[in-house]
Coordinates of C-alpha atoms in Angstrom, one line a residue:
M25 CA 27.0 16.3 5.7
I26 CA 30.0 14.4 4.3
P27 CA 32.3 15.4 7.2
V28 CA 29.6 14.6 9.7
I29 CA 29.0 11.1 8.2
N30 CA 32.7 10.5 8.0
K31 CA 33.1 11.4 11.7
I32 CA 30.3 9.0 12.7
V33 CA 31.8 6.2 10.7
R34 CA 35.1 6.6 12.6
H35 CA 33.2 6.7 15.9
H36 CA 31.5 3.4 15.0
H37 CA 34.9 1.8 14.6
E38 CA 36.5 3.3 17.7
K39 CA 33.5 3.0 20.0
P40 CA 31.1 0.4 18.6
E41 CA 29.3 0.0 21.9
E42 CA 28.3 3.7 22.1
R43 CA 25.1 4.2 20.1
G44 CA 22.7 7.0 20.0
I45 CA 22.2 10.4 18.4
L46 CA 25.6 11.7 17.5
S47 CA 24.7 14.6 15.3
V48 CA 21.7 17.0 15.1
V49 CA 20.8 18.9 11.9
I50 CA 18.3 21.8 12.4
A51 CA 16.3 23.3 9.5
P52 CA 13.6 26.0 9.6
T53 CA 11.0 24.1 7.5
K54 CA 9.7 20.5 7.2
E55 CA 10.3 20.6 3.4
L56 CA 14.0 21.5 3.9
A57 CA 14.4 18.9 6.7
S58 CA 12.9 16.2 4.5
Q59 CA 15.2 17.1 1.6
I60 CA 18.3 16.9 3.9
V61 CA 17.3 13.4 5.0
N62 CA 16.8 12.2 1.4
E63 CA 20.1 13.6 0.3
G64 CA 21.9 12.5 3.4
R65 CA 20.8 8.9 2.9
K66 CA 22.3 8.9 -0.6
L67 CA 25.6 10.1 0.9
A68 CA 25.5 7.6 3.7
L69 CA 24.5 4.6 1.6
G70 CA 26.6 1.5 2.6
T71 CA 28.3 3.3 5.6
G72 CA 25.9 2.0 8.3
V73 CA 25.1 5.6 9.3
K74 CA 21.4 6.0 10.0
I75 CA 19.6 9.3 9.4
T76 CA 16.2 10.0 10.8
L77 CA 13.6 12.7 10.1
M78 CA 12.2 14.0 13.4
K79 CA 8.4 13.5 13.6
K80 CA 5.8 14.5 16.1
G81 CA 5.6 12.1 19.0
M82 CA 9.1 10.7 18.5
R83 CA 11.2 10.1 21.6
V84 CA 14.9 11.0 21.4
V85 CA 16.0 10.6 25.1
E86 CA 15.3 8.5 28.1
R87 CA 14.2 10.6 31.1
D88 CA 14.7 9.8 34.7
D89 CA 11.2 11.1 35.5
E90 CA 9.5 8.6 33.2
D91 CA 8.4 5.1 33.7
D92 CA 11.1 2.4 33.4
S93 CA 9.1 0.3 30.9
K94 CA 10.2 2.1 27.8
D95 CA 11.0 0.6 24.4
V96 CA 14.2 1.5 22.6
L97 CA 14.1 1.7 18.8
D98 CA 17.2 0.2 17.3
E99 CA 17.3 0.5 13.5
D100 CA 19.9 -2.1 12.8
D101 CA 17.5 -4.0 10.5
S102 CA 17.0 -1.0 8.2
E103 CA 19.4 0.6 5.7
S104 CA 20.3 4.2 6.1
S105 CA 19.2 4.9 2.5
G106 CA 15.7 3.8 3.1
S107 CA 12.6 5.9 2.5
E108 CA 10.7 8.0 5.1
D109 CA 8.7 4.8 5.8
D110 CA 11.6 3.7 8.0
E111 CA 10.5 6.2 10.7
K112 CA 6.8 5.3 10.7
A113 CA 7.6 2.9 13.5
T114 CA 8.8 5.7 15.7
A115 CA 5.3 7.3 15.7
K116 CA 3.8 4.6 17.8
N117 CA 4.2 1.0 19.0
S118 CA 1.8 -1.7 20.1
K119 CA 1.5 -0.1 23.5
G120 CA 0.8 3.4 22.1
K121 CA 4.2 4.7 23.3
A122 CA 6.9 6.0 21.0
P123 CA 10.2 4.2 21.2
V124 CA 13.5 6.0 21.7
T125 CA 15.3 6.4 18.4
K126 CA 18.9 5.2 18.1
S127 CA 19.7 6.9 14.8
D128 CA 23.1 8.5 14.3
I129 CA 21.9 11.7 12.7
L130 CA 18.6 13.4 13.6
V131 CA 17.2 16.0 11.2
T132 CA 14.6 18.3 12.7
T133 CA 12.8 21.6 12.8
P134 CA 13.4 23.5 16.1
L135 CA 10.0 23.2 17.8
L136 CA 9.7 19.5 17.2
L137 CA 12.9 18.7 19.0
V138 CA 12.3 21.2 21.8
N139 CA 8.9 19.6 22.5
A140 CA 10.5 16.1 22.5
L141 CA 13.2 17.2 24.9
S142 CA 10.8 19.0 27.3
A143 CA 7.8 16.6 27.0
N144 CA 5.8 19.4 25.2
R145 CA 7.1 22.1 27.6
T146 CA 5.8 20.2 30.7
K147 CA 9.3 19.2 32.0
P148 CA 12.8 20.6 32.1
L149 CA 14.8 20.4 28.9
A150 CA 16.6 17.0 28.7
T151 CA 20.2 16.8 27.4
L152 CA 21.7 15.1 24.4
P153 CA 25.0 14.0 25.9
L154 CA 26.3 12.0 22.9
V155 CA 25.8 14.7 20.2
R156 CA 29.2 15.9 18.9
N157 CA 27.9 17.9 15.9
V158 CA 25.1 20.4 15.7
V159 CA 24.4 21.8 12.2
L160 CA 22.3 24.9 11.6
D161 CA 21.0 25.0 8.0
E162 CA 19.8 28.5 7.2
A163 CA 21.4 29.8 10.4
D164 CA 20.3 33.4 9.9
V165 CA 16.6 32.3 10.1
L166 CA 17.2 29.8 13.0
L167 CA 18.9 32.6 15.0
D168 CA 16.2 35.2 14.1
P169 CA 13.7 36.1 16.9
L170 CA 11.1 33.6 15.5
F171 CA 13.3 30.5 16.1
R172 CA 16.1 31.8 18.2
D173 CA 15.0 30.6 21.7
Q174 CA 14.2 27.1 20.4
T175 CA 17.5 26.8 18.4
L176 CA 19.6 28.0 21.4
D177 CA 17.8 25.6 23.7
I178 CA 18.8 22.7 21.4
W179 CA 22.3 24.0 21.2
R180 CA 22.6 24.2 25.0
S181 CA 21.1 20.7 25.5
C182 CA 24.1 19.2 23.5
T183 CA 26.4 19.0 26.5
H184 CA 29.3 16.9 25.1
P185 CA 32.6 18.7 25.7
E186 CA 33.7 18.0 22.1
L187 CA 30.6 19.5 20.5
R188 CA 31.2 21.3 17.2
A189 CA 28.7 23.7 15.8
S190 CA 28.5 24.7 12.1
L191 CA 26.2 27.5 10.7
W192 CA 25.3 27.6 7.0
S193 CA 23.4 30.2 5.0
A194 CA 23.6 32.1 1.7
T195 CA 23.1 35.3 3.8
M196 CA 24.8 35.7 7.1
G197 CA 24.5 39.0 9.0
S198 CA 27.1 40.2 11.5
N199 CA 24.4 39.9 14.2
V200 CA 24.2 36.2 13.6
E201 CA 28.0 35.8 13.9
D202 CA 28.0 37.8 17.1
L203 CA 25.2 35.6 18.6
A204 CA 27.1 32.5 17.7
K205 CA 30.3 33.7 19.3
S206 CA 28.5 34.7 22.5
T207 CA 26.8 31.3 22.7
I208 CA 30.2 29.5 22.3
K209 CA 31.6 31.8 25.1
E210 CA 28.6 31.0 27.3
R211 CA 29.2 27.3 26.8
K212 CA 32.8 27.6 27.9
D213 CA 31.8 29.5 31.0
T214 CA 29.0 27.0 32.0
L215 CA 30.7 23.8 30.9
S216 CA 34.3 23.8 32.2
E217 CA 35.2 20.7 30.2
T218 CA 34.3 22.2 26.9
K219 CA 37.2 22.0 24.4
S220 CA 38.2 25.0 22.4
Y221 CA 38.3 24.9 18.6
P222 CA 39.3 27.6 16.2
L223 CA 36.5 29.6 14.7
L224 CA 36.4 29.3 10.9
R225 CA 34.6 31.6 8.5
L226 CA 34.0 30.5 5.0
V227 CA 32.6 32.7 2.3
V228 CA 31.9 31.3 -1.2
G229 CA 31.5 34.0 -3.9
L230 CA 30.5 37.6 -3.0
K231 CA 28.8 37.8 0.4
D232 CA 25.0 38.3 0.5
S233 CA 24.7 38.5 -3.3
A234 CA 22.4 36.8 -5.7
I235 CA 23.8 34.3 -8.1
P236 CA 25.0 35.9 -11.4
N237 CA 24.1 33.0 -13.7
I238 CA 20.4 34.0 -13.9
K239 CA 18.6 37.0 -15.4
H240 CA 16.9 39.5 -13.1
K241 CA 14.0 41.6 -14.2
L242 CA 12.5 44.4 -12.0
V243 CA 9.1 45.4 -13.4
Y244 CA 7.0 48.3 -12.3
A245 CA 3.4 47.3 -12.5
A246 CA 1.8 50.4 -10.8
T247 CA -1.2 48.5 -9.3
E248 CA -2.2 45.0 -8.1
Q249 CA -4.2 44.6 -11.3
G250 CA -1.0 45.6 -13.3
K251 CA 0.9 42.8 -11.6
L252 CA -1.8 40.3 -12.4
L253 CA -1.8 41.3 -16.0
G254 CA 2.0 41.1 -16.1
L255 CA 1.9 37.6 -14.7
R256 CA -0.7 36.5 -17.2
Q257 CA 1.7 37.7 -20.0
L258 CA 4.3 35.3 -18.6
L259 CA 1.7 32.5 -18.8
H260 CA 1.1 33.3 -22.5
P261 CA 4.5 33.4 -24.2
A262 CA 3.0 33.0 -27.6
A263 CA 1.3 36.4 -27.2
A264 CA 4.5 38.1 -25.9
S265 CA 6.5 40.4 -28.1
S266 CA 10.1 39.7 -29.0
T267 CA 11.3 42.1 -26.2
D268 CA 9.3 40.6 -23.4
I269 CA 10.7 38.1 -21.0
R270 CA 9.6 34.5 -21.8
L271 CA 9.2 32.2 -18.8
R272 CA 8.5 28.5 -19.4
P273 CA 7.2 26.2 -16.7
P274 CA 8.1 24.9 -14.2
F275 CA 8.4 28.0 -12.0
L276 CA 7.6 29.3 -8.6
I277 CA 5.5 32.3 -7.6
F278 CA 6.1 33.9 -4.2
T279 CA 3.6 36.0 -2.3
Q280 CA 3.8 37.9 1.0
T281 CA 1.1 36.1 2.9
I282 CA -0.9 32.8 2.9
P283 CA -4.3 34.5 2.0
R284 CA -2.6 36.2 -1.0
A285 CA -1.1 32.9 -2.1
V286 CA -4.5 31.2 -1.9
A287 CA -6.2 34.2 -3.7
L288 CA -3.6 34.2 -6.5
H289 CA -4.0 30.4 -7.0
S290 CA -7.8 30.8 -7.3
E291 CA -7.3 33.6 -9.8
L292 CA -4.9 31.6 -12.0
R293 CA -6.2 28.1 -11.8
Y294 CA -8.5 28.4 -14.9
D295 CA -5.8 30.1 -17.0
I296 CA -4.3 26.8 -18.1
P297 CA -6.4 25.2 -20.9
P298 CA -7.8 21.7 -20.4
E299 CA -5.7 20.3 -23.2
A300 CA -2.5 21.3 -21.3
G301 CA -3.7 19.7 -18.1
G302 CA -6.0 22.5 -16.8
S303 CA -6.1 23.4 -13.1
S304 CA -4.1 20.3 -12.1
R305 CA -1.0 22.0 -13.4
I306 CA -1.1 24.8 -10.8
A307 CA -1.1 24.4 -7.0
V308 CA -0.6 26.4 -3.9
L309 CA 1.7 25.4 -1.0
H310 CA 1.7 27.0 2.5
S311 CA 2.2 26.2 6.2
E312 CA -1.6 25.8 6.9
L313 CA -1.8 22.7 4.8
S314 CA -1.4 19.3 6.4
D315 CA 1.9 17.5 6.3
G316 CA 0.4 15.0 3.9
Q317 CA -0.9 17.7 1.5
R318 CA 2.4 19.5 1.5
S319 CA 4.4 16.3 0.8
E320 CA 2.1 15.3 -2.0
I321 CA 2.3 18.8 -3.7
M322 CA 6.1 18.7 -3.4
K323 CA 6.2 15.2 -4.9
Q324 CA 4.0 16.2 -7.8
F325 CA 6.0 19.4 -8.5
R326 CA 9.3 17.5 -8.5
K327 CA 7.8 14.9 -10.9
G328 CA 6.7 17.6 -13.3
E329 CA 3.0 17.0 -12.8
I330 CA 2.6 20.5 -11.4
W331 CA 4.1 23.2 -13.5
I332 CA 3.3 26.4 -11.5
L333 CA 3.6 26.5 -7.7
V334 CA 2.2 29.5 -5.8
T335 CA 3.8 29.7 -2.3
T336 CA 5.0 31.9 0.5
D337 CA 8.5 32.1 1.9
L338 CA 8.0 28.6 3.1
L339 CA 10.0 27.4 0.0
A340 CA 12.3 30.4 -0.2
R341 CA 15.2 28.7 1.6
G342 CA 17.3 25.7 0.9
V343 CA 14.8 23.6 -1.0
D344 CA 16.4 22.3 -4.2
F345 CA 14.3 21.9 -7.3
R346 CA 16.1 20.7 -10.4
G347 CA 15.0 22.2 -13.7
I348 CA 13.2 25.3 -12.3
N349 CA 13.1 27.8 -15.1
G350 CA 12.3 30.8 -13.1
V351 CA 11.0 32.6 -10.0
V352 CA 8.3 35.2 -9.9
N353 CA 8.2 37.6 -6.9
Y354 CA 4.6 38.6 -7.2
D355 CA 5.0 40.4 -3.9
I356 CA 8.4 42.0 -3.2
P357 CA 10.5 40.2 -0.6
N358 CA 10.7 41.6 2.9
S359 CA 14.5 42.1 2.7
A360 CA 17.4 41.8 0.3
A361 CA 18.3 38.5 2.0
V362 CA 14.9 37.0 1.3
Y363 CA 15.3 38.1 -2.4
V364 CA 18.7 36.3 -2.6
H365 CA 17.1 33.1 -1.2
R366 CA 13.9 33.3 -3.3
V367 CA 15.7 33.7 -6.6
G368 CA 18.2 31.0 -5.6
R369 CA 15.6 28.4 -6.3
T370 CA 16.5 28.7 -10.0
G371 CA 20.0 28.6 -11.5
R372 CA 20.9 25.7 -9.1
A373 CA 24.5 24.3 -9.3
G374 CA 25.5 26.8 -11.9
R375 CA 22.6 26.0 -14.3
E376 CA 22.2 28.8 -16.9
G377 CA 18.9 30.2 -18.3
G378 CA 17.0 30.9 -15.0
I379 CA 14.9 34.0 -14.8
A380 CA 13.8 36.0 -11.7
V381 CA 11.0 38.5 -12.3
T382 CA 10.0 40.9 -9.5
Y383 CA 6.9 43.0 -9.7
Y384 CA 6.5 46.2 -7.6
T385 CA 3.7 48.7 -7.3
K386 CA 3.3 52.3 -6.2
E387 CA 3.0 51.1 -2.6
D388 CA 6.3 49.2 -2.9
I389 CA 8.5 52.1 -4.1
P390 CA 9.8 53.0 -0.6
Y391 CA 11.0 49.4 -0.1
V392 CA 12.6 48.5 -3.5
K393 CA 16.0 50.0 -3.3
S394 CA 17.7 47.2 -1.3
I395 CA 16.5 44.7 -3.9
A396 CA 17.5 46.9 -6.8
N397 CA 21.0 47.1 -5.3
V398 CA 21.3 43.3 -5.1
I399 CA 20.1 43.0 -8.8
D400 CA 22.7 45.7 -9.8
V401 CA 25.6 43.8 -8.1
S402 CA 24.5 40.5 -9.7
E403 CA 24.3 42.0 -13.2
K404 CA 27.8 43.5 -12.8
L405 CA 29.1 40.1 -11.7
R406 CA 27.4 38.5 -14.8
G407 CA 29.5 40.8 -17.0
T408 CA 27.4 40.7 -20.1
D409 CA 26.6 43.5 -22.6
E410 CA 22.8 42.9 -22.2
E411 CA 20.6 45.8 -21.1
K412 CA 20.5 46.1 -17.4
S413 CA 17.2 45.6 -15.5
V414 CA 18.2 48.3 -13.0
Q415 CA 19.5 51.5 -14.5
K416 CA 21.6 54.0 -12.5
W417 CA 18.9 56.7 -12.7
L418 CA 16.5 54.3 -11.0
L419 CA 18.9 53.5 -8.2
D420 CA 19.4 57.2 -7.6
A421 CA 15.7 57.9 -7.7
L422 CA 14.6 55.2 -5.3
P423 CA 14.4 56.4 -1.7
D424 CA 16.6 55.0 1.1
L425 CA 14.9 53.1 3.9
S426 CA 15.6 53.8 7.6
K427 CA 16.8 51.1 9.9
K428 CA 13.5 51.1 11.8
K429 CA 11.5 50.8 8.5
K430 CA 13.7 47.9 7.4
E431 CA 13.0 46.1 10.7
E432 CA 9.2 46.7 10.3
L433 CA 9.3 45.5 6.7
K434 CA 11.3 42.4 7.7
K435 CA 8.7 41.5 10.4
H436 CA 5.4 42.4 8.8
G437 CA 6.0 43.0 5.0
V438 CA 4.3 45.8 3.1
K439 CA 1.5 47.1 5.3
A440 CA -0.8 47.7 2.3
R441 CA -1.0 43.9 1.8
Q442 CA -1.9 43.1 5.4
T443 CA -5.5 44.1 4.8
Q444 CA -6.4 41.0 2.7
G445 CA -9.9 39.9 3.5
T446 CA -11.0 43.2 5.1
K447 CA -13.0 46.2 3.8
D448 CA -9.8 48.1 3.0
D449 CA -8.4 45.5 0.6
K450 CA -9.7 46.9 -2.7
K451 CA -6.3 48.3 -3.7
T452 CA -4.5 45.0 -2.9
R453 CA -7.1 42.5 -4.0
I454 CA -5.7 39.9 -6.4
S455 CA -8.4 40.0 -9.1
T456 CA -9.2 41.7 -12.4
K457 CA -12.8 40.5 -12.1
S458 CA -15.4 39.9 -9.4
G459 CA -15.8 36.4 -8.0
Y460 CA -19.3 36.3 -9.5
E461 CA -18.0 37.1 -13.0
R462 CA -15.3 34.4 -12.7
R463 CA -17.8 31.8 -11.7
Q464 CA -20.2 32.7 -14.5
E465 CA -17.3 32.7 -17.0
N466 CA -16.1 29.3 -15.9
K467 CA -19.6 27.8 -16.0
K468 CA -19.9 29.1 -19.6
K469 CA -16.5 27.7 -20.6
A470 CA -17.5 24.3 -19.1
L471 CA -20.8 24.2 -21.1
I472 CA -19.1 25.2 -24.3
S473 CA -16.4 22.6 -23.8
A474 CA -18.9 19.9 -23.1
S475 CA -20.9 20.8 -26.2
R476 CA -17.8 20.7 -28.4
N477 CA -16.8 17.3 -27.0
R478 CA -20.2 15.9 -27.8
K479 CA -20.1 17.2 -31.4
S480 CA -16.5 16.0 -31.9
Q481 CA -17.2 12.4 -31.0
P482 CA -15.5 10.4 -33.8
K483 CA -17.7 8.5 -36.2
P484 CA -17.0 4.9 -37.0
G485 CA -14.0 4.8 -39.5
A486 CA -13.2 8.4 -39.0
D487 CA -9.6 9.5 -38.4
S488 CA -9.4 10.3 -34.7
G489 CA -6.1 12.1 -35.0
S490 CA -5.0 15.5 -36.3
D491 CA -1.9 17.4 -37.0
D492 CA -2.5 19.7 -34.0
D493 CA -2.7 16.7 -31.6
N494 CA 0.9 15.8 -32.4
Q495 CA 2.3 19.3 -31.8
G496 CA 4.1 20.1 -28.5
W497 CA 3.0 22.6 -25.9
Q498 CA 3.0 26.1 -27.4
G499 CA 2.3 28.1 -24.3
L500 CA -0.8 28.7 -22.3
E501 CA -3.2 30.2 -24.8
D502 CA -6.2 32.3 -23.9

């Protein structure tokens, strides 16, 4: 972001009359896009560079096939370091039409911008002639089949001859690099005025490896019930033995699918005692929630009001949480690259003490080796005398996965967990008890708690405090 901001500042001095979107930053999720805007505004404070988060209904270009009576949004009266409220005016105006934004940097997810450029796919794709920089954050995802067409459409719509593209990711496969090169060559063939720039490849650390400043733990749990029991042991550090891993909140729990995230949240929400905050301390975040719900959960997690966040790979990439003590892969990642990104939510900026725990069952054994290899390399880079999580005999015993199987796993995950909510989900159901048992148990706990509260009402003149009330949090007791 710093070079992009610096380039725009120079442009403002050299061509003050030319205003419009000069740079586009593309991110795969709304959470990551919002974070980029917030951090970018801190960097741009006092420079006059305006950064906008793309929202549904926002207009970014004037079209020849539209009516002439259009409003143009000029944000000269707002500072670039303002909050997201600065863009609320772009959603609508008094006539019900969205104005055209004149921000310098537009941060967006692929589909939002493609819809804005094509009037929700009803018209040909408009161009962004002033854009001189296009930045792809988590480029390997943006150029994966899910987002590839949308991302390339945005890239092609940036027609300025001096356009520079930069691709960033912690995991960058050779196929992504080849696709980027072919896109650049295609631009030169179709746009004769395109200037040539040298291709630079920057690698920080060991390519496609997990950060070495966190501890990795690969745990065989045999069954789904075993995983749930293992997770509950992490929630009760006071009951753990001296050899067990101790994971203190806040931390993230990743699952393979949205139904599994919802089910796990429902299973764990009563595990936190009322005196520690109860069910308000655990939440679930996934793409089926509304934007408002997602933003509120993220806000509460960052503020420390939520201690445990159950989520999907929605939060696996790029999102920066300070102070995260650990990551739990309740379901194994779909690839080694996803593992690298998931565990990268802890140990940020070289912070020591983070823990990554990965559970696997009998059904996962064919898919674990790539993850075990990443852990093995990370532990070698760490260079400590501690006992390794992945022993050589385990690496030798785990089966290799064919290229076809790897592609299937990357697209669909472990097949055994795709049966959630069907008659065949008994083996993969996230529960140690039936729903009826859980409801009865919670009703009983509520009645007992209410009875104790009535009995413990302080009498006049009685001491309302106790030694226990002044003690810190000692873990999530049974």
